[in-house]
Amino acid sequence: MDKIHIVGGNRLHGTIPISGAKNATLPLMIASLATSETLTLHNVPSLQDVVTLSRILGNHGVDYTVAGRRSGSASGQGSTIKLTAKSIVDTTAPYDLVRRMRASFWVIGPLLARMGEARVSLPGGCAIGTRPVDFFLDALSALGADLSIEQGYAVATARKGLIGNRVSFPRVSVGATHVALMAAALARGESVIENAACEPEIVDLADCLNAMGAKIEGAGTRTIHIQGVDVLHGAEHSVVPDRIETGTYAMAAAMTGGKVTLEGTRAEHLSAALDALEQAGVGVERGETSITISRNGNGIQPVDVTTDPFPGFPTDLQAQFMALMTRAQGTATITETIFENRFMHVAELARLGAAIRLDGQKAHVDGQPTLTGAEVMATDLRASVSLVIAGLAAEGETTVGRVYHLDRGFENLEAKLSACGAQIERLAA
Ligand code: EPZ
């Protein structure tokens, strides 16, 4: 298995182009199941999760082609893909495919809405928590589906089509909001989603569905109104920039010191994280489509953060911010409220010399003057990248194992960091 090898201590200087968002691309690709016409997506990142999902969609009958790069864009800045689900050949998503990526469960929404049936394997647990699917099933049932669990599969039917209704979530869920949107877009009559997720990726999906002929209003707020339509048609859509990738490189630059411009991104999509960086004493310049992060000589101040649904501090940046706080001049408390088991990077950061005390959903990070390189590995995507960030600032050599986690969600990670002066390379197994 490949490893990432880092020699720490270099300040980062330069420009990093930000890719299209993984967590927008996945639901957008799934939306292609809702129409028999072609959905063209631009600015699609080259990631393992995109490849995995294209295989899963292929199993349902989606024809997938990579149409080439956007004209004028440099290599690595996103491909254009075309997805055509002319006819759905199979409404079952088998365990062997769904277990590889939890988001593939979301195919249940458009399959059910278009075909009146879907049989989708339950995704099972994952490293960051149990992540049940009760909100999805309740939402589809509110829209008139009959649901049962049979031999590990969620079986949903709505032979006469879905019927618009009120869907009220007990807690904010990104995935369940995506699925409710896709299902309600093709339901008969009006639906209202209450306590909807407001993440930029939800707005991106709603914009794309509207371009396909859906009638959705209020995406980006807690209440979304949908007027169902009979059919959706083909459309072209460009994927929103990746706010988590942006925040990750912002924290890397904050940690090593130096000055890095993150290009092709939207500062308003990560206000909570940028505010926390400013409180930590990091320079943040917000441009229209770029953000410049700088830290020259001054120390990192401890800042307490609590993860929350958007616009709160994102759980997907919690591990990276913790890495930064390991070098703070004092103690920072980081509280995780979204997932019950998202502190697995703590033990690995400790191998680099971090001092972190866990107390339930809180991590108290006692900042240290230095970290020292070590061999580490992580169990999920964001945890892995937090170790890369820590390694960039640590003295000596760090090797990060299980690189396949990084390949799921960071396009050209080593190239983007090397271009800014980091000493980082991939070692083939
Ligand atoms: C999305 O996961 C993201 N994944 C996650 O990013 C992200 O961490 C998460 O949202 C929170 O922002 C994608 O977009 C592909 P949720 P999702 O449903 O939709 C509970 C990454 O690293 N819940 O918003 O699966 C759930 O257990 C990934 O890129 C239920 O109880 O997250 C969690 O505690 C990891 N029942 C909370 O809600 C349900 O039916 C929020 O999860 C559904 C969710």
Coordinates of C-alpha atoms and ligand atoms in Angstrom, one line a residue:
M1 CA 0.0 0.0 0.0
D2 CA 1.3 3.5 -0.9
K3 CA 2.5 5.9 1.8
I4 CA 3.0 9.6 1.9
H5 CA 6.5 10.7 3.0
I6 CA 7.0 14.2 4.4
V7 CA 10.1 16.1 5.6
G8 CA 8.6 18.7 7.8
G9 CA 9.6 22.3 8.6
N10 CA 9.2 24.1 5.2
R11 CA 7.0 27.2 5.2
L12 CA 4.4 27.1 2.4
H13 CA 4.4 29.9 -0.2
G14 CA 2.4 30.0 -3.4
T15 CA -1.0 29.4 -4.9
I16 CA -3.2 26.3 -4.7
P17 CA -6.1 25.8 -7.1
I18 CA -9.2 24.5 -5.4
S19 CA -11.0 21.5 -6.9
G20 CA -14.7 20.9 -7.3
A21 CA -16.3 19.6 -4.1
K22 CA -16.4 15.9 -3.5
N23 CA -19.5 16.1 -1.4
A24 CA -21.3 18.1 -4.1
T25 CA -20.1 15.9 -7.0
L26 CA -21.5 12.7 -5.4
P27 CA -25.2 13.8 -5.0
L28 CA -25.0 15.6 -8.4
M29 CA -23.9 12.3 -10.1
I30 CA -26.7 10.5 -8.3
A31 CA -29.2 13.0 -9.6
S32 CA -28.5 11.7 -13.1
L33 CA -30.7 8.7 -12.2
A34 CA -33.7 11.0 -12.1
T35 CA -33.7 11.7 -15.9
S36 CA -33.4 9.8 -19.1
E37 CA -31.5 12.7 -20.7
T38 CA -27.8 13.6 -20.3
L39 CA -26.6 15.4 -17.2
T40 CA -23.3 17.2 -17.9
L41 CA -21.2 18.1 -14.9
H42 CA -18.2 20.5 -15.1
N43 CA -15.4 21.0 -12.6
V44 CA -15.5 17.4 -11.4
P45 CA -12.5 16.4 -9.2
S46 CA -10.5 13.4 -10.1
L47 CA -11.1 11.3 -7.0
Q48 CA -11.5 7.6 -6.0
D49 CA -15.0 8.3 -4.7
V50 CA -16.0 9.6 -8.1
V51 CA -14.7 6.4 -9.8
T52 CA -16.4 4.2 -7.2
L53 CA -19.8 6.0 -7.7
S54 CA -19.5 5.9 -11.5
R55 CA -19.3 2.0 -11.2
I56 CA -22.3 2.0 -8.8
L57 CA -24.3 4.1 -11.2
G58 CA -23.2 2.0 -14.2
N59 CA -24.8 -1.0 -12.4
H60 CA -28.1 0.8 -12.6
G61 CA -27.7 1.6 -16.3
V62 CA -26.0 5.0 -16.3
D63 CA -23.7 5.6 -19.2
Y64 CA -20.7 7.6 -17.9
T65 CA -18.2 9.4 -20.1
V66 CA -15.3 11.8 -19.2
A67 CA -15.7 14.5 -21.8
G68 CA -12.4 16.2 -21.2
R69 CA -11.2 19.2 -19.3
R70 CA -12.9 22.6 -19.3
S71 CA -11.5 24.7 -22.1
G72 CA -8.8 26.9 -20.8
S73 CA -8.3 25.1 -17.5
A74 CA -5.1 23.6 -16.4
S75 CA -4.7 19.9 -15.8
G76 CA -6.1 18.9 -12.5
Q77 CA -8.7 21.6 -12.4
G78 CA -11.6 19.4 -13.0
S79 CA -13.0 17.3 -15.8
T80 CA -16.3 17.4 -17.5
I81 CA -18.4 14.3 -17.2
K82 CA -21.6 13.2 -18.9
L83 CA -24.0 10.9 -17.3
T84 CA -27.0 9.4 -19.2
A85 CA -29.5 7.1 -17.5
K86 CA -31.6 6.5 -20.7
S87 CA -33.2 3.5 -19.0
I88 CA -32.7 2.1 -15.5
V89 CA -31.7 -1.6 -15.9
D90 CA -31.5 -2.5 -12.2
T91 CA -33.2 -0.9 -9.2
T92 CA -31.1 -2.9 -6.7
A93 CA -27.9 -1.4 -5.2
P94 CA -26.1 -4.4 -3.9
Y95 CA -24.1 -4.6 -0.6
D96 CA -20.8 -5.2 -2.2
L97 CA -21.0 -1.8 -4.0
V98 CA -22.8 0.3 -1.3
R99 CA -20.5 -0.8 1.5
R100 CA -17.6 0.9 -0.3
M101 CA -19.1 4.3 0.0
R102 CA -21.9 5.4 2.3
A103 CA -23.2 8.1 0.0
S104 CA -24.2 5.5 -2.6
F105 CA -27.2 4.7 -0.3
W106 CA -28.6 8.0 -1.6
V107 CA -29.5 6.4 -5.0
I108 CA -32.7 5.3 -3.2
G109 CA -34.2 8.7 -3.7
P110 CA -34.1 9.1 -7.5
L111 CA -34.5 5.4 -8.2
L112 CA -37.7 5.3 -6.2
A113 CA -39.0 8.6 -7.6
R114 CA -38.4 7.6 -11.2
M115 CA -39.1 3.8 -11.2
G116 CA -41.5 3.4 -8.3
E117 CA -39.1 0.9 -6.6
A118 CA -35.7 0.7 -5.1
R119 CA -33.8 -2.0 -3.2
V120 CA -30.7 -0.6 -1.7
S121 CA -28.3 -2.3 0.7
L122 CA -28.1 -0.7 4.2
P123 CA -24.6 0.9 4.3
G124 CA -23.6 -0.5 7.7
G125 CA -21.4 1.3 10.2
C126 CA -18.3 3.2 9.4
A127 CA -15.2 4.4 11.2
I128 CA -16.6 7.7 12.3
G129 CA -19.8 6.5 13.8
T130 CA -22.9 4.2 13.4
R131 CA -24.5 6.6 10.9
P132 CA -28.1 5.1 10.7
V133 CA -30.5 5.8 7.8
D134 CA -33.8 6.3 9.8
F135 CA -34.2 9.9 8.6
F136 CA -34.0 8.7 5.0
L137 CA -36.6 6.0 5.5
D138 CA -39.0 8.3 7.4
A139 CA -38.7 11.0 4.7
L140 CA -39.5 8.6 1.9
S141 CA -42.4 7.1 3.9
A142 CA -43.8 10.7 4.4
L143 CA -43.7 11.0 0.6
G144 CA -45.9 7.9 0.3
A145 CA -43.4 5.0 -0.1
D146 CA -43.9 1.6 1.4
L147 CA -40.8 0.6 3.2
S148 CA -39.4 -2.6 4.7
I149 CA -36.0 -3.9 5.7
E150 CA -35.3 -7.3 4.1
Q151 CA -32.1 -9.2 4.6
G152 CA -30.0 -6.1 5.0
Y153 CA -31.7 -4.1 2.2
A154 CA -34.0 -1.1 2.4
V155 CA -36.9 -2.0 0.1
A156 CA -39.0 1.0 -1.0
T157 CA -42.0 0.9 -3.4
A158 CA -44.4 3.6 -4.6
R159 CA -46.1 2.0 -7.6
K160 CA -48.3 5.0 -8.2
G161 CA -45.5 7.5 -7.7
L162 CA -44.5 9.6 -4.7
I163 CA -46.9 12.2 -3.2
G164 CA -45.8 15.6 -2.0
N165 CA -45.9 16.1 1.8
R166 CA -44.3 17.7 4.8
V167 CA -40.9 16.1 5.7
S168 CA -39.6 17.2 9.0
F169 CA -36.2 16.1 10.2
P170 CA -35.6 15.6 13.9
R171 CA -31.9 16.6 13.4
V172 CA -30.0 18.1 10.5
S173 CA -28.8 15.5 8.0
V174 CA -27.0 16.4 4.8
G175 CA -27.6 13.0 3.1
A176 CA -31.3 12.8 4.1
T177 CA -31.9 16.3 2.8
H178 CA -30.2 15.4 -0.6
V179 CA -32.5 12.3 -0.8
A180 CA -35.6 14.2 0.2
L181 CA -34.9 16.8 -2.5
M182 CA -34.4 14.3 -5.3
A183 CA -37.5 12.3 -4.3
A184 CA -39.8 15.3 -3.8
A185 CA -38.7 16.9 -7.1
L186 CA -40.6 14.1 -8.9
A187 CA -43.4 13.7 -6.4
R188 CA -47.0 14.7 -7.2
G189 CA -47.9 18.0 -5.6
E190 CA -46.1 20.2 -3.1
S191 CA -43.5 19.2 -0.4
V192 CA -41.9 21.1 2.4
I193 CA -38.7 20.0 4.0
E194 CA -38.3 21.3 7.5
N195 CA -35.0 21.4 9.4
A196 CA -33.2 20.9 6.2
A197 CA -29.4 21.0 5.9
C198 CA -28.1 24.3 4.6
E199 CA -24.7 23.2 3.4
P200 CA -23.5 24.8 0.1
E201 CA -23.6 21.3 -1.4
I202 CA -27.4 21.2 -0.8
V203 CA -27.7 24.5 -2.6
D204 CA -25.6 23.1 -5.5
L205 CA -27.8 20.0 -5.8
A206 CA -31.0 22.2 -5.7
D207 CA -29.5 24.5 -8.4
C208 CA -28.7 21.5 -10.6
L209 CA -32.2 20.0 -10.1
N210 CA -33.8 23.3 -11.0
A211 CA -31.7 23.4 -14.2
M212 CA -33.1 20.0 -14.9
G213 CA -36.7 21.4 -14.6
A214 CA -37.4 20.9 -10.8
K215 CA -39.2 23.6 -8.9
I216 CA -37.3 24.1 -5.6
E217 CA -37.2 27.2 -3.5
G218 CA -35.4 28.0 -0.2
A219 CA -32.3 25.7 -0.5
G220 CA -29.7 27.0 1.8
T221 CA -32.3 27.8 4.5
R222 CA -33.9 25.4 7.0
T223 CA -37.2 25.3 5.1
I224 CA -37.2 24.1 1.4
H225 CA -40.4 24.2 -0.7
I226 CA -40.7 21.8 -3.7
Q227 CA -43.4 21.7 -6.3
G228 CA -43.2 18.3 -7.9
V229 CA -42.9 17.9 -11.7
D230 CA -43.6 14.9 -13.9
V231 CA -40.2 14.6 -15.5
L232 CA -36.8 16.0 -15.2
H233 CA -34.6 16.7 -18.3
G234 CA -30.9 17.0 -19.1
A235 CA -28.8 19.9 -17.9
E236 CA -25.3 21.3 -17.6
H237 CA -23.9 22.3 -14.2
S238 CA -20.6 23.2 -12.7
V239 CA -19.7 21.8 -9.3
V240 CA -19.2 24.2 -6.4
P241 CA -15.6 24.6 -5.1
D242 CA -14.6 22.3 -2.3
R243 CA -14.8 24.2 1.0
I244 CA -13.3 21.4 3.0
E245 CA -10.2 21.2 0.7
T246 CA -10.0 25.0 1.0
G247 CA -10.1 24.9 4.8
T248 CA -7.6 22.0 4.9
Y249 CA -4.9 24.0 2.9
A250 CA -5.7 27.1 4.9
M251 CA -4.9 25.2 8.1
A252 CA -1.8 23.7 6.5
A253 CA -0.5 27.2 5.7
A254 CA -1.5 28.5 9.1
M255 CA 0.4 25.6 10.7
T256 CA 3.7 25.9 8.7
G257 CA 3.7 29.6 8.4
G258 CA 4.2 31.4 5.0
K259 CA 1.7 32.8 2.6
V260 CA -0.7 30.8 0.4
T261 CA -3.5 31.9 -1.9
L262 CA -6.3 29.4 -2.4
E263 CA -7.8 30.1 -5.8
G264 CA -11.2 29.4 -7.3
T265 CA -13.0 29.1 -4.0
R266 CA -15.7 30.9 -1.9
A267 CA -14.8 32.5 1.4
E268 CA -18.5 32.7 2.4
H269 CA -18.7 28.9 2.4
L270 CA -16.2 28.6 5.2
S271 CA -16.8 31.6 7.4
A272 CA -16.8 29.8 10.7
A273 CA -13.4 28.1 9.9
L274 CA -11.8 31.4 8.6
D275 CA -13.1 33.2 11.7
A276 CA -11.4 30.6 13.9
L277 CA -8.2 31.0 12.0
E278 CA -8.3 34.8 12.5
Q279 CA -8.9 34.3 16.2
A280 CA -5.8 32.0 16.2
G281 CA -3.8 35.0 14.9
V282 CA -3.6 33.9 11.3
G283 CA -3.9 36.4 8.5
V284 CA -7.0 35.8 6.3
E285 CA -7.7 38.0 3.2
R286 CA -11.0 37.2 1.6
G287 CA -11.2 37.9 -2.1
E288 CA -14.1 37.4 -4.4
T289 CA -12.9 34.0 -5.7
S290 CA -9.8 33.4 -3.6
I291 CA -8.5 33.5 0.0
T292 CA -5.0 34.3 1.1
I293 CA -3.7 32.8 4.3
S294 CA -0.5 34.1 6.0
R295 CA 1.4 33.7 9.2
N296 CA 4.8 35.2 9.7
G297 CA 6.6 34.6 12.9
N298 CA 3.7 35.2 15.3
G299 CA 2.5 32.3 17.5
I300 CA -0.7 30.4 17.2
Q301 CA -3.3 31.3 19.8
P302 CA -5.6 28.6 21.3
V303 CA -9.2 28.8 20.0
D304 CA -12.1 26.6 21.2
V305 CA -14.4 25.3 18.5
T306 CA -17.6 23.2 18.4
T307 CA -18.6 21.4 15.2
D308 CA -22.1 22.2 14.0
P309 CA -24.1 21.9 10.8
F310 CA -23.5 24.7 8.3
P311 CA -23.0 27.6 8.8
G312 CA -21.3 26.3 12.0
F313 CA -17.7 24.9 12.2
P314 CA -17.7 21.8 9.9
T315 CA -17.0 18.4 11.3
D316 CA -15.0 17.7 8.2
L317 CA -12.4 20.3 9.3
Q318 CA -12.3 19.3 13.0
A319 CA -9.3 17.0 12.7
Q320 CA -7.3 19.6 10.6
F321 CA -8.1 22.3 13.2
M322 CA -7.0 20.0 16.0
A323 CA -3.7 19.5 14.2
L324 CA -3.2 23.3 14.1
M325 CA -4.1 23.6 17.8
T326 CA -1.4 21.0 18.8
R327 CA 1.1 23.9 18.2
A328 CA -1.0 26.6 20.0
Q329 CA 0.4 28.7 22.8
G330 CA -2.1 27.3 25.4
T331 CA -5.0 24.9 25.6
A332 CA -7.9 24.7 23.1
T333 CA -11.0 22.6 23.5
I334 CA -12.6 21.1 20.5
T335 CA -16.1 19.7 20.8
E336 CA -17.5 17.2 18.2
T337 CA -21.3 17.2 18.0
I338 CA -22.0 15.6 14.6
F339 CA -20.4 12.1 14.8
E340 CA -19.9 10.1 18.0
N341 CA -16.5 8.6 17.1
R342 CA -14.6 11.2 15.2
F343 CA -11.5 11.5 17.3
M344 CA -9.4 8.6 15.9
H345 CA -6.7 11.0 14.8
V346 CA -6.0 11.9 18.4
A347 CA -3.8 8.8 19.1
E348 CA -1.9 9.3 15.9
L349 CA -1.3 13.0 16.5
A350 CA 0.1 11.9 19.9
R351 CA 2.7 9.9 18.1
L352 CA 3.9 13.2 16.6
G353 CA 4.2 14.6 20.2
A354 CA 0.8 16.2 20.6
A355 CA -0.7 16.4 24.1
I356 CA -4.5 15.8 23.8
R357 CA -6.9 14.7 26.6
L358 CA -10.2 13.2 25.5
D359 CA -13.3 13.7 27.6
G360 CA -16.3 12.3 25.8
Q361 CA -17.1 14.5 22.9
K362 CA -14.5 17.0 23.9
A363 CA -10.8 17.0 23.1
H364 CA -8.5 19.3 25.2
V365 CA -5.4 20.1 23.2
D366 CA -2.4 21.4 25.1
G367 CA -0.3 23.2 22.5
Q368 CA 3.4 22.2 22.2
P369 CA 6.3 24.2 20.9
T370 CA 7.3 21.4 18.5
L371 CA 6.0 18.2 17.0
T372 CA 8.4 15.5 15.9
G373 CA 8.0 13.3 12.8
A374 CA 6.9 9.7 13.1
E375 CA 5.2 6.9 11.3
V376 CA 1.4 7.3 11.5
M377 CA -1.8 6.1 9.8
A378 CA -5.4 7.0 9.9
T379 CA -8.9 5.5 9.6
D380 CA -10.7 8.1 7.6
L381 CA -10.2 10.8 5.0
R382 CA -10.1 13.9 7.1
A383 CA -8.1 12.3 9.9
S384 CA -5.5 11.3 7.3
V385 CA -5.1 14.8 6.0
S386 CA -4.8 16.1 9.6
L387 CA -1.7 13.9 9.9
V388 CA -0.3 15.3 6.7
I389 CA -0.7 18.8 8.0
A390 CA 0.9 18.0 11.3
G391 CA 3.7 16.2 9.4
L392 CA 4.4 19.4 7.3
A393 CA 5.0 21.3 10.5
A394 CA 6.8 18.6 12.5
E395 CA 10.6 18.3 12.8
G396 CA 12.0 15.5 10.7
E397 CA 10.3 12.8 8.7
T398 CA 6.7 11.6 8.9
T399 CA 5.2 8.7 6.9
V400 CA 1.4 8.5 6.6
G401 CA 0.0 5.1 5.8
R402 CA -3.3 4.1 4.3
V403 CA -3.1 6.7 1.6
Y404 CA -6.2 5.3 -0.1
H405 CA -8.2 7.4 2.4
L406 CA -6.6 10.6 1.0
D407 CA -7.3 9.5 -2.6
R408 CA -11.0 9.3 -1.8
G409 CA -11.2 13.1 -1.3
F410 CA -8.1 15.1 -2.1
E411 CA -7.2 15.7 -5.8
N412 CA -3.4 16.0 -6.4
L413 CA -2.6 16.5 -2.8
E414 CA 1.2 16.0 -3.0
A415 CA 1.4 18.1 -6.2
K416 CA -0.6 21.0 -4.8
L417 CA 1.5 21.1 -1.6
S418 CA 4.9 20.5 -3.3
A419 CA 4.2 23.5 -5.6
C420 CA 4.1 25.6 -2.4
G421 CA 7.5 24.3 -1.2
A422 CA 6.4 21.3 0.9
Q423 CA 8.7 18.3 0.9
I424 CA 6.1 15.6 0.3
E425 CA 6.1 12.6 -1.9
R426 CA 4.2 9.4 -2.5
L427 CA 6.1 6.1 -1.9
A428 CA 4.8 3.2 -3.9
A429 CA 4.4 0.0 -1.9
Ligands
EPZ1 C1 -22.2 14.2 4.9 O1 -22.4 12.9 5.5 C2 -20.8 14.3 4.4 N1 -20.7 13.2 3.3 C3 -19.8 14.0 5.5 O2 -18.5 14.1 4.9 C4 -20.0 15.1 6.5 O3 -19.1 14.8 7.6 C5 -21.4 15.1 7.1 O4 -22.4 15.2 5.9 C6 -21.7 16.2 8.1 O5 -21.5 17.4 7.5 C7 -21.1 13.5 2.1 O6 -21.6 14.6 1.8 C8 -20.8 12.5 1.0 P1 -25.4 13.5 8.1 P2 -23.9 12.4 5.9 O7 -26.5 12.7 7.6 O8 -24.9 13.0 5.0 C9 -27.1 11.3 12.0 C10 -16.3 13.5 4.5 O9 -15.3 13.3 5.1 N2 -28.1 10.6 11.1 O10 -25.5 15.0 7.9 O11 -23.8 10.9 6.0 C11 -25.6 10.8 11.6 O12 -25.3 9.6 12.2 C12 -17.6 13.0 4.9 O13 -16.3 14.0 3.4 C13 -29.0 9.8 11.7 O14 -29.0 9.7 13.0 O15 -24.0 13.0 7.4 C14 -24.8 12.0 12.1 O16 -24.6 11.8 13.5 C15 -17.6 12.1 6.2 N3 -30.0 9.2 11.0 C16 -25.7 13.2 11.9 O17 -27.0 12.7 11.7 C17 -30.0 9.3 9.6 O18 -30.9 8.7 9.0 C18 -25.4 14.0 10.6 O19 -25.0 13.2 9.6 C19 -29.0 10.2 9.0 C20 -28.1 10.8 9.8

